[in-house]
Coordinates of C-alpha atoms in Angstrom, one line a residue:
Chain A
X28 CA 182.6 118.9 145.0
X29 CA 185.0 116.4 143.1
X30 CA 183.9 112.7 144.5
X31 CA 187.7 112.0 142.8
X32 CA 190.5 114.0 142.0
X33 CA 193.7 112.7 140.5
X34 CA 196.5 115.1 139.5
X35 CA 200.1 114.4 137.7
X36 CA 199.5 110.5 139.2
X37 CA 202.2 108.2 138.1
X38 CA 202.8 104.3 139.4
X39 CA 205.6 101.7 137.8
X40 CA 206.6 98.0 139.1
X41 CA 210.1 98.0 139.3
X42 CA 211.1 99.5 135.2
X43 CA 207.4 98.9 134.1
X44 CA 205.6 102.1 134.0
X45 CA 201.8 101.1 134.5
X46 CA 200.2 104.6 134.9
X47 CA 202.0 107.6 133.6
X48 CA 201.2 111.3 134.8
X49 CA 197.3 110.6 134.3
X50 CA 194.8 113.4 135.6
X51 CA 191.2 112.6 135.4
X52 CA 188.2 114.5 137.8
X53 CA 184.9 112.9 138.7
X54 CA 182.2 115.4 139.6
X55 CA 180.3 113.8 143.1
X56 CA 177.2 111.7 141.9
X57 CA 178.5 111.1 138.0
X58 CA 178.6 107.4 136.4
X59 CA 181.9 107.4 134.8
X60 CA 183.3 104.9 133.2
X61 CA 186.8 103.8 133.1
X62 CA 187.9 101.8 129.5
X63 CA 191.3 100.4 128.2
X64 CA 192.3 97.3 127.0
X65 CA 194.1 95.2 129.5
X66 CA 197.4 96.7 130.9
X67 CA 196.2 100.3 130.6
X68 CA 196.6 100.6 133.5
X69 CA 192.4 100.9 135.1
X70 CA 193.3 98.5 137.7
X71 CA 196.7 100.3 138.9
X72 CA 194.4 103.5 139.4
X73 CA 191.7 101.6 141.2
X74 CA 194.4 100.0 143.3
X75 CA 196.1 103.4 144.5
X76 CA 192.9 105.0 145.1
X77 CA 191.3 102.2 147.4
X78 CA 195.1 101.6 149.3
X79 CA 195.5 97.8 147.8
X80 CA 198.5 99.9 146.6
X81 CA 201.2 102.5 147.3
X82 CA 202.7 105.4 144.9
X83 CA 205.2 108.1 144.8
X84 CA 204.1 110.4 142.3
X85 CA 201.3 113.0 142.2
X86 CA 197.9 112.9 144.5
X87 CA 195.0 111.6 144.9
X88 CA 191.7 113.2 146.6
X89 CA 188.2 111.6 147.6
X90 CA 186.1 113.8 148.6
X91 CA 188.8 116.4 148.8
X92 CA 190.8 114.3 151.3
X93 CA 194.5 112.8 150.6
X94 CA 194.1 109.3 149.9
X95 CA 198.0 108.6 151.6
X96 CA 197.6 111.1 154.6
X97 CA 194.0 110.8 155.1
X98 CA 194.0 107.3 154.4
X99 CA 190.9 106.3 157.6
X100 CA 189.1 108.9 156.0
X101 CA 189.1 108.3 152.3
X102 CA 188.9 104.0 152.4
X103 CA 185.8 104.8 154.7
X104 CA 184.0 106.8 151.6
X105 CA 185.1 103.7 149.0
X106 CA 183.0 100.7 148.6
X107 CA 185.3 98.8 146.2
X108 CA 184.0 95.4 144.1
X109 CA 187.4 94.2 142.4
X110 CA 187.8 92.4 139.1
X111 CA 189.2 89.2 141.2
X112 CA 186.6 86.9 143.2
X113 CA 189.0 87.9 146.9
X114 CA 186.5 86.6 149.5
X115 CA 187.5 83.9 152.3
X116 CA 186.2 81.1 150.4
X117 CA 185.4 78.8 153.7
X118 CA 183.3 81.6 155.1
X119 CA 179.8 82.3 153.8
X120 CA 178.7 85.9 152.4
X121 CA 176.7 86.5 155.6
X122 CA 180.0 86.0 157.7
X123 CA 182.2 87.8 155.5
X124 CA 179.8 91.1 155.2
X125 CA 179.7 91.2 159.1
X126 CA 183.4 90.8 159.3
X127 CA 183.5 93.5 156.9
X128 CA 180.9 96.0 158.8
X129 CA 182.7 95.6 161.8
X130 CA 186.1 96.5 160.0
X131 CA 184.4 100.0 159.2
X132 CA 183.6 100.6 162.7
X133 CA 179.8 99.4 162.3
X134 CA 177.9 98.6 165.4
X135 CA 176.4 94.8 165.5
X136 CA 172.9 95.9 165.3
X137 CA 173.6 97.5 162.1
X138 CA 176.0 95.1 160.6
X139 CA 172.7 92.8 160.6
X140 CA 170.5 95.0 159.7
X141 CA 172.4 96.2 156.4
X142 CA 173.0 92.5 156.4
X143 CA 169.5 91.7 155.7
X144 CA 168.9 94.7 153.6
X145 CA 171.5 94.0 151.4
X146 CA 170.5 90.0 151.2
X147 CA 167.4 91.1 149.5
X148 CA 168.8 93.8 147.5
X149 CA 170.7 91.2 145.8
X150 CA 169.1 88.2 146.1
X151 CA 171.1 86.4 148.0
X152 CA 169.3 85.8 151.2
X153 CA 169.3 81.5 150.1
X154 CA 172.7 81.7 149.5
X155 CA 173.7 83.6 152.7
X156 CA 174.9 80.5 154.5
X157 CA 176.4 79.0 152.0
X158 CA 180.6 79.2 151.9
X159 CA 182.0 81.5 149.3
X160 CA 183.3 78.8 147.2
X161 CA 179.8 77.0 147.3
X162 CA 178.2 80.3 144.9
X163 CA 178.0 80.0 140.9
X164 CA 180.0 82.7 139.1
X165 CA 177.2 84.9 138.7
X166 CA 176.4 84.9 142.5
X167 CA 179.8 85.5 143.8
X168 CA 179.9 88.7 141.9
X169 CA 176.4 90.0 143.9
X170 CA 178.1 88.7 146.8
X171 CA 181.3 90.7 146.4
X172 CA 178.9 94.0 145.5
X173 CA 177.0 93.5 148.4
X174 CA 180.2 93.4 150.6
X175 CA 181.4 96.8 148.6
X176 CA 178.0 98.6 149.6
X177 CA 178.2 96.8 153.8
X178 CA 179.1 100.3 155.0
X179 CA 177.2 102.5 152.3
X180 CA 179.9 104.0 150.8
X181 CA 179.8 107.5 149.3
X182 CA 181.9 106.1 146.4
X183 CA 181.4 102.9 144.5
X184 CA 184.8 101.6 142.2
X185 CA 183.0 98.7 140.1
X186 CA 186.2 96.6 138.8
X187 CA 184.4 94.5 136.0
X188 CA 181.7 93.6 137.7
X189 CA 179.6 91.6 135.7
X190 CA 182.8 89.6 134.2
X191 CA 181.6 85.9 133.6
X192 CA 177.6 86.7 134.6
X193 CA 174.9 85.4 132.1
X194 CA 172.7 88.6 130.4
X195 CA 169.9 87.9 132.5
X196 CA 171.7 88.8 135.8
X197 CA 173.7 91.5 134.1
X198 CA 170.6 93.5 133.1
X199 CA 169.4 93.1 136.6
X200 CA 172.8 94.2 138.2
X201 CA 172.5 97.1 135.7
X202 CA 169.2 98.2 137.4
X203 CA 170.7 98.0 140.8
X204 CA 173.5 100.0 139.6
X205 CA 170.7 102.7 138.5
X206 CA 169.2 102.5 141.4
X207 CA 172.4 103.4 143.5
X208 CA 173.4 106.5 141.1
X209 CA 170.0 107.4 141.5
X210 CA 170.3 107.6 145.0
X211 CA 173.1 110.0 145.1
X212 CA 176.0 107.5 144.6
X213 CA 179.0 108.9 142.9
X214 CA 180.0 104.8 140.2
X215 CA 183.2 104.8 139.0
X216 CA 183.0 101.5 136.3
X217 CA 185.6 99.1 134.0
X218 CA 184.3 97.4 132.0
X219 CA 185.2 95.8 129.1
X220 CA 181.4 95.0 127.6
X221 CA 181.4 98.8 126.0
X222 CA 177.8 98.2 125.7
X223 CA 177.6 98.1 129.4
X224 CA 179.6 101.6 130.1
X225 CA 177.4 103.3 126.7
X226 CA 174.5 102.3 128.6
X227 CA 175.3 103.3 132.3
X228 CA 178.2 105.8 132.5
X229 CA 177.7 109.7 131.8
X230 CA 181.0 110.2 130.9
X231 CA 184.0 108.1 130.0
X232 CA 188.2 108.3 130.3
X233 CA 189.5 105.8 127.7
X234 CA 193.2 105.0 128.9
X235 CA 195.5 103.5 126.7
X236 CA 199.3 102.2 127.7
X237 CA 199.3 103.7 131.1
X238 CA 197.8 107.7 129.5
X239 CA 194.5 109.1 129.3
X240 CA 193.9 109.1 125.6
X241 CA 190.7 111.1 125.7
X242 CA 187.7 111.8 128.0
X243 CA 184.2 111.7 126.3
X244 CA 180.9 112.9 127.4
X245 CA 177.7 110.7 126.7
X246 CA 177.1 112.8 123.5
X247 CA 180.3 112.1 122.1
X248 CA 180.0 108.1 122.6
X249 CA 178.8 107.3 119.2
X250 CA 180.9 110.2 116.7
X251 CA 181.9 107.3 115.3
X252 CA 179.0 105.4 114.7
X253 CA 179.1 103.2 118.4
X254 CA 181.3 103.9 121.8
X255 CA 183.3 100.7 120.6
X256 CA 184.1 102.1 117.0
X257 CA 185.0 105.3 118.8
X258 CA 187.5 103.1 121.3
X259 CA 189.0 100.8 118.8
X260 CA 189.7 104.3 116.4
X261 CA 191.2 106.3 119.7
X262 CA 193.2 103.3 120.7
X263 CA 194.3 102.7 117.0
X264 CA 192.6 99.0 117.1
X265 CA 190.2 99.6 114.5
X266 CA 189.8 97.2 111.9
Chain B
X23 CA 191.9 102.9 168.8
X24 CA 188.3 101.9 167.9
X25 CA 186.9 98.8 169.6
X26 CA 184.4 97.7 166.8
X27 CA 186.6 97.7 164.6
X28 CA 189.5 95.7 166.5
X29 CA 186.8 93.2 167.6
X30 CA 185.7 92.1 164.3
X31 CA 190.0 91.3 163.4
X32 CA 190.3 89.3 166.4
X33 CA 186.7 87.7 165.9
X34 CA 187.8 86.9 162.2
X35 CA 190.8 84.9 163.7
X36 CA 189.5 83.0 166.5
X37 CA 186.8 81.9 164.1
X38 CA 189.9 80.8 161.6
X39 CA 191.1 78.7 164.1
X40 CA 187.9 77.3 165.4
X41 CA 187.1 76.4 162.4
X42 CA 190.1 73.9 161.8
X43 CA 189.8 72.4 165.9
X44 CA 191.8 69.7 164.1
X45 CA 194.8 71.2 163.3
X46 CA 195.2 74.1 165.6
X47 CA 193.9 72.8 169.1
X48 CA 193.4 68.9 169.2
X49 CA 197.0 67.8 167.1
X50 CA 198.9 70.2 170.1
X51 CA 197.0 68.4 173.1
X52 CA 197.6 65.0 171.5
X53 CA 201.6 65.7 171.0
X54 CA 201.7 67.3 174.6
X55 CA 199.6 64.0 176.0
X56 CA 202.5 61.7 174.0
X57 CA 205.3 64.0 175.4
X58 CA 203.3 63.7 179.3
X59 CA 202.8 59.9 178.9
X60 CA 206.3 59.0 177.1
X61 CA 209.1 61.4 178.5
X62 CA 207.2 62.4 182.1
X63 CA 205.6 58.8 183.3
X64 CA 207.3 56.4 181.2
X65 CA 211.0 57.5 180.8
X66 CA 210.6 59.8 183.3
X67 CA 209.8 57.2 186.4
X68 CA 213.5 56.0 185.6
X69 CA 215.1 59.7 186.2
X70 CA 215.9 61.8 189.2
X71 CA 216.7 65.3 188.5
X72 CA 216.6 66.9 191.7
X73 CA 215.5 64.9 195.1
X74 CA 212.5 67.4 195.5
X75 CA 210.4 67.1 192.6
X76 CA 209.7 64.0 189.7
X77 CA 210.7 64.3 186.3
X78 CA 207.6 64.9 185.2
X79 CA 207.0 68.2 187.1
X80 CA 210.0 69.5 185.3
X81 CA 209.1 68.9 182.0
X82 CA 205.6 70.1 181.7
X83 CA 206.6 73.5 181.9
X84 CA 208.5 72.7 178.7
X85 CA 206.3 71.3 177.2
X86 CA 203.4 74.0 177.6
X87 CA 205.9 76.2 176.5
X88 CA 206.8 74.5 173.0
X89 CA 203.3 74.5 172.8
X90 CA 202.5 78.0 173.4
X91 CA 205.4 79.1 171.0
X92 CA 204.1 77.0 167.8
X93 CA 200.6 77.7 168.6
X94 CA 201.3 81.6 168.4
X95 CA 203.8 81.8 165.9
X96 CA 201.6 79.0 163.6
X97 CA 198.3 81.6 163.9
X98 CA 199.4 84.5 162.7
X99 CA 202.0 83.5 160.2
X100 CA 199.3 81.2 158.1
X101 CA 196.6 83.5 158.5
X102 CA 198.3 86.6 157.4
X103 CA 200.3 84.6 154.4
X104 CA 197.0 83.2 153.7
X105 CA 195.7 86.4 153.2
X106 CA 198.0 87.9 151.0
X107 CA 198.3 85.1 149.0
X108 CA 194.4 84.8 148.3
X109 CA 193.9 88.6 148.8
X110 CA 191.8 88.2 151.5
X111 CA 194.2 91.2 153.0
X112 CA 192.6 93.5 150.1
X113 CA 189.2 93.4 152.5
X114 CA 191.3 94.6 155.4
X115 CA 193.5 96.7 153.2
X116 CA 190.7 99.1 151.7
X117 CA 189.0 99.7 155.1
X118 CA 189.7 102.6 157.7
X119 CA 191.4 99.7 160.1
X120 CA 194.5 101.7 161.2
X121 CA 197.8 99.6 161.4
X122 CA 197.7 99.2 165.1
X123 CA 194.0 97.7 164.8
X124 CA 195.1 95.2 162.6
X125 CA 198.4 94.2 164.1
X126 CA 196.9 93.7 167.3
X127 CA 193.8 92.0 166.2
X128 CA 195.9 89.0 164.2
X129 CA 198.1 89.2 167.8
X130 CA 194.6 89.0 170.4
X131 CA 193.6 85.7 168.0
X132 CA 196.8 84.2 168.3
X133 CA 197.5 84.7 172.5
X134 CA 193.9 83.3 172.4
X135 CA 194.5 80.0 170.2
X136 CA 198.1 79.7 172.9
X137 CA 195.8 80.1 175.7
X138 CA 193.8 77.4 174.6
X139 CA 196.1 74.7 174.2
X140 CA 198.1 75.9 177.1
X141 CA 194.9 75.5 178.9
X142 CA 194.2 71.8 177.5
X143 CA 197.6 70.4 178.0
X144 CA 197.2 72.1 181.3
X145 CA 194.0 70.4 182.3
X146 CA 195.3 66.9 180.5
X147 CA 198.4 67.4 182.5
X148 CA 196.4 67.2 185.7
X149 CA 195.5 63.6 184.9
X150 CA 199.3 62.7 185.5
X151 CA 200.3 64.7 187.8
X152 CA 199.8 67.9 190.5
X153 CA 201.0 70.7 187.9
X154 CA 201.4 72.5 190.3
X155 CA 201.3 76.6 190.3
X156 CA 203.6 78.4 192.5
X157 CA 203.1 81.8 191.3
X158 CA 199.8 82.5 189.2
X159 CA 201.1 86.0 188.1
X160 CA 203.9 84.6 186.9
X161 CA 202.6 82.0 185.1
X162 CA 200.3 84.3 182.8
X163 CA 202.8 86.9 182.7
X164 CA 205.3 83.8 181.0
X165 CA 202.8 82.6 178.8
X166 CA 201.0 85.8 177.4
X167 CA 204.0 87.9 176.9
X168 CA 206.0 84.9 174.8
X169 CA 203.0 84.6 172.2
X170 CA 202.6 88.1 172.1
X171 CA 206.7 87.8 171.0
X172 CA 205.9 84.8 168.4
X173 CA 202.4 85.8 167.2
X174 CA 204.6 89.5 166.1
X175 CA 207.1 86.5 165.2
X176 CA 204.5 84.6 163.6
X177 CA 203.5 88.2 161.4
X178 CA 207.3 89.2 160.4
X179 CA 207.0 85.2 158.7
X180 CA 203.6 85.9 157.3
X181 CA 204.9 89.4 155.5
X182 CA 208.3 87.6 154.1
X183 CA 207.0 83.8 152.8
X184 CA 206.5 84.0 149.2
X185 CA 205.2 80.1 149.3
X186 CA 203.8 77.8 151.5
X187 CA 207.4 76.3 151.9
X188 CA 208.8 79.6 153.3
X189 CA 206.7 79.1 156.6
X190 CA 207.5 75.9 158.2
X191 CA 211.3 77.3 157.5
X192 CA 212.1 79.5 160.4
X193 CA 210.1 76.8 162.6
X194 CA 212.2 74.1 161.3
X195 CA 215.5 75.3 161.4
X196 CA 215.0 77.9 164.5
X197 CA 212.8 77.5 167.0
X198 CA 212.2 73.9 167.1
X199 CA 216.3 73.7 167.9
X200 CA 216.6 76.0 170.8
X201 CA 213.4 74.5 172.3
X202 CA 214.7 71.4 172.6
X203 CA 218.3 72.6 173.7
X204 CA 216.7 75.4 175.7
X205 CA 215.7 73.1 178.9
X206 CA 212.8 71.6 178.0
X207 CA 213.8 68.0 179.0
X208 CA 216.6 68.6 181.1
X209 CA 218.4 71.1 183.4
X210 CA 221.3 73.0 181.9
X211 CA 223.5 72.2 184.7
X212 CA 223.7 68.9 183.6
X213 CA 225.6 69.9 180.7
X214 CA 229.3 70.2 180.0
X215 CA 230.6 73.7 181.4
X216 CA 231.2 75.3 178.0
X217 CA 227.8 74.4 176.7
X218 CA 226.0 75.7 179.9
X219 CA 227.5 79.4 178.8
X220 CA 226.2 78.6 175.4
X221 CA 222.8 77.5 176.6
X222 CA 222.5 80.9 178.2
X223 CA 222.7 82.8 175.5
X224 CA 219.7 80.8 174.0
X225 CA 216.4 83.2 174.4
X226 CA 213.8 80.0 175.0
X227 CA 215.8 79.0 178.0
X228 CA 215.4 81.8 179.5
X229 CA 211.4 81.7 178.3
X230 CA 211.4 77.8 179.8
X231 CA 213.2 78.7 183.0
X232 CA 210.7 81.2 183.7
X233 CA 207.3 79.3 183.4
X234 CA 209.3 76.0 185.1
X235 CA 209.2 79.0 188.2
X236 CA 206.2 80.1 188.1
X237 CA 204.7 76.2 188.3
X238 CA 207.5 74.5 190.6
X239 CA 209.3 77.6 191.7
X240 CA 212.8 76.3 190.3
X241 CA 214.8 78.6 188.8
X242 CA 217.9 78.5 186.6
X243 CA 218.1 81.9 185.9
X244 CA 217.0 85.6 186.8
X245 CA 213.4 86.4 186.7
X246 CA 214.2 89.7 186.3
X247 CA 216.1 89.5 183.6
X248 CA 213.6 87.6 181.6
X249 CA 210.6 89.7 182.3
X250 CA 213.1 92.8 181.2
X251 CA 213.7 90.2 178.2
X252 CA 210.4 89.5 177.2
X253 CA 208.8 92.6 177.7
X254 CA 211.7 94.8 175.3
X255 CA 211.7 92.1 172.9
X256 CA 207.8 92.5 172.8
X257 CA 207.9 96.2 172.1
X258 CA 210.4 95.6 170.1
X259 CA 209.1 93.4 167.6
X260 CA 205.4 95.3 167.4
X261 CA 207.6 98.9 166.5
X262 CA 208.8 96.5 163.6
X263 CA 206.1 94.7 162.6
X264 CA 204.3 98.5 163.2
X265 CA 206.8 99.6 160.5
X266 CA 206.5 97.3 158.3
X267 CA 202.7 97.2 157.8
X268 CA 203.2 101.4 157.8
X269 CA 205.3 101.0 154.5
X270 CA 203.2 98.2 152.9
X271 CA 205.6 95.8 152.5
X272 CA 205.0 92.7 151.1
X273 CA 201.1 93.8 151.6
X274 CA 200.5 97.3 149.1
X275 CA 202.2 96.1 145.5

């Protein structure tokens, strides 16, 4: 089964074009990684999948269901951890993940224990009473992972998720990430460290001015020497 | 409609609004004590509406009523502009919440932060006076319905601001107007002939009127007519607001 399925998909802002007739396929349980420089339109994509945003023109499918028509369905399968920090800054993590378990239907009882589970997972459980705006950088993007994973979503869409994060914690989010695909979890990544996607993603889309310019497997990262030589020469960047 | 879910909207706005106690419950029972103390006791031991009941009596209905309006309309307009302007709403956006959830989750916080401070200025206005309550049905049924109205009000403001500015506008230039000409602080019959017609086709007299009946059983109007009123405009307003949040306007760039 096809964790994602986008056919003929199309999105503008008024005359902009952002995403134009794209079609991409991830396979349930793949790491795939979504690259492009900014504008290209990853973000657009992420947005109509999850609901943050509405479109006209071709479909999308989790899990085989219509994100538009089956809309309860589909956002129930997404864990989503977007590029921007959008947590209530007043509230702490422990607040906003319960908030957050209840919106998917969760029953108290398992909003805490997931809570807890998910404290530890990330390291967080010092910082759990803390408000949102109290965190460092690096913790506020654990918290807004842990909030994607509250209702142990069938599909995680990682929107830069280690932006601004010191190496140390990136290596150990890296793990973590592991860990989930491991499990069975079906990653869908942008990143703009290509090291980061050469490292975790089986397979890559590289999008370029709102088109898919090419998809690669993992053997096909380095044809030209390293995934970010191969990028720069697809996007026409290269030195 | 799934009761989990629902519950943890409304507990996210009650706990928005206990968190500021400032702001959203002790400013409105301080302005409603001034109003009691200054216009009831103090102006209003010099006036003598009618021979059966002090000026006082007559007011608070008014005032509760201004009260329960801004209280409404101010919760669900900040907290959903809020939201979309921090993207907060992307949390409630990307979940299985169904429209109905969410509209009347931000709608069950904002009757309960009315309720509140109608109960406070209720309970403060017992140190001045009997406040009486003629007819207890009525009284909730007056007070629930109208912020039901404003908090869908309050949401139709929270979709269209684009900036802080935008909220305070319909407030300013609206509302607070026809309260204060709707009968707060006096009868209409005490205006010129012409301007009593006008007055009646104000909505908030009609909102006033009502709750002044349920607590001292005076009546300028038809009941009838205002529970028909308030409960059209209600269903009204949520088929809009429904529609709105359906299409993703303002909210789904």
């Amino acid at each position: 089964m096809n964790a994602l399925e986008i056919k003929n998909f199309s999105k503008s802002y008024n005359e902009s074009i952002a995403v134009n007739h794209i079609n991409l396929t991830v396979p349930k349980g793949e790491f795939f990684g979504l690259l492009g420089h900014n504008g290209a339109g990853k973000t657009t994509t992420i947005h109509c999948i999850t609901g943050i945003s509405t479109f006209t023109e071709g479909s999308i499918h989790v899990m085989g269901k219509d994100v538009q028509k089956d809309y309860q369905e589909t956002r129930a399968l997404i864990g989503l951890s977007p590029q921007e920090f959008n947590a209530d800054i007043f509230a702490s993590i422990e607040v906003t993940m319960d908030f957050v378990g209840g919106y998917f239907g969760m029953k108290k009882k398992d909003r805490t224990k997931r809570i807890q589970e998910l404290l530890e997972m990330m390291d967080l459980t010092d910082h759990c009473k803390k408000p949102f705006q109290a965190l460092s950088g690096g913790l506020k993007r654990r918290a807004i992972l842990a909030r994607a994973l509250m209702h142990d979503p069938e599909v995680l869409i990682l929107d830069e998720p280690t932006a601004g994060i010191d190496v140390e914690q990136r290596r150990a989010l890296w793990k973590e990430l592991q860990n989930l695909h491991k499990a069975g979890k079906t990653i869908i990544l942008t990143s703009h460290y290509l090291e980061e996607v050469e490292h975790l993603c089986s397979r890559v889309a590289i999008m370029h001015n709102g088109s898919v310019l090419k998809e690669l497997e993992k053997k096909d990262f380095k044809q030209n020497g390293s995934l970010e030589e191969t990028y720069l020469t697809l996007t026409g960047s290269a030195l | 409609m799934n009761l989990v879910r629902l519950g943890a909207v409304v507990k996210r706005e009650t706990q928005r609004f206990l968190r500021i106690p400032i702001q959203t419950l002790i400013a409105p029972w301080i302005s409603a004590t001034l109003y009691i103390l200054v216009f009831g006791l103090i102006i209003g031991s010099h006036i003598q509406l009618f021979e059966e009941m002090s000026y006082i009596d007559f007011v608070l209905p008014g005032i509760l009523m201004m009260n329960v309006v801004l209280s409404a309309l101010g919760q669900s307009s900040t907290s959903l502009f809020f939201q979309r302007w921090t993207r907060v709403i992307h949390e409630t956006l990307t979940s299985p919440l169904s429209y109905v959830e969410m509209i009347t989750g931000y709608v069950i916080g904002a009757v309960a932060r009315s309720v509140i401070v109608a109960t406070g200025i209720y309970v403060i206005a017992l140190f001045f006076t009997g406040a009486n309550l003629s007819h207890v049905g009525w009284f909730f049924f007056y007070a629930v319905m109208t912020a039901i109205i404003f908090s869908l009000v309050g949401l139709l403001v929270g979709l269209w601001a684009e900036k802080m500015e935008h909220l305070s506008i319909l407030q300013t230039f609206v509302i607070t107007p026809l309260l204060y000409v709707g009968g707060v602080f006096n009868s209409i019959s005490m205006l010129p002939e012409k301007l009593q017609m006008i007055a009646r086709f104000n909505p908030f007299f009609y909102l006033v009127d009502g709750l002044r009946y349920s607590m001292i059983g005076f009546t300028e109007s038809n009941i009838m007519g205002g529970v028909i009123g308030l409960s059209a405009g209600a269903f009204l307003l949520f088929w809009i607001v429904l529609t709105l949040f359906k299409r993703g306007w303002k909210l789904r760039v």
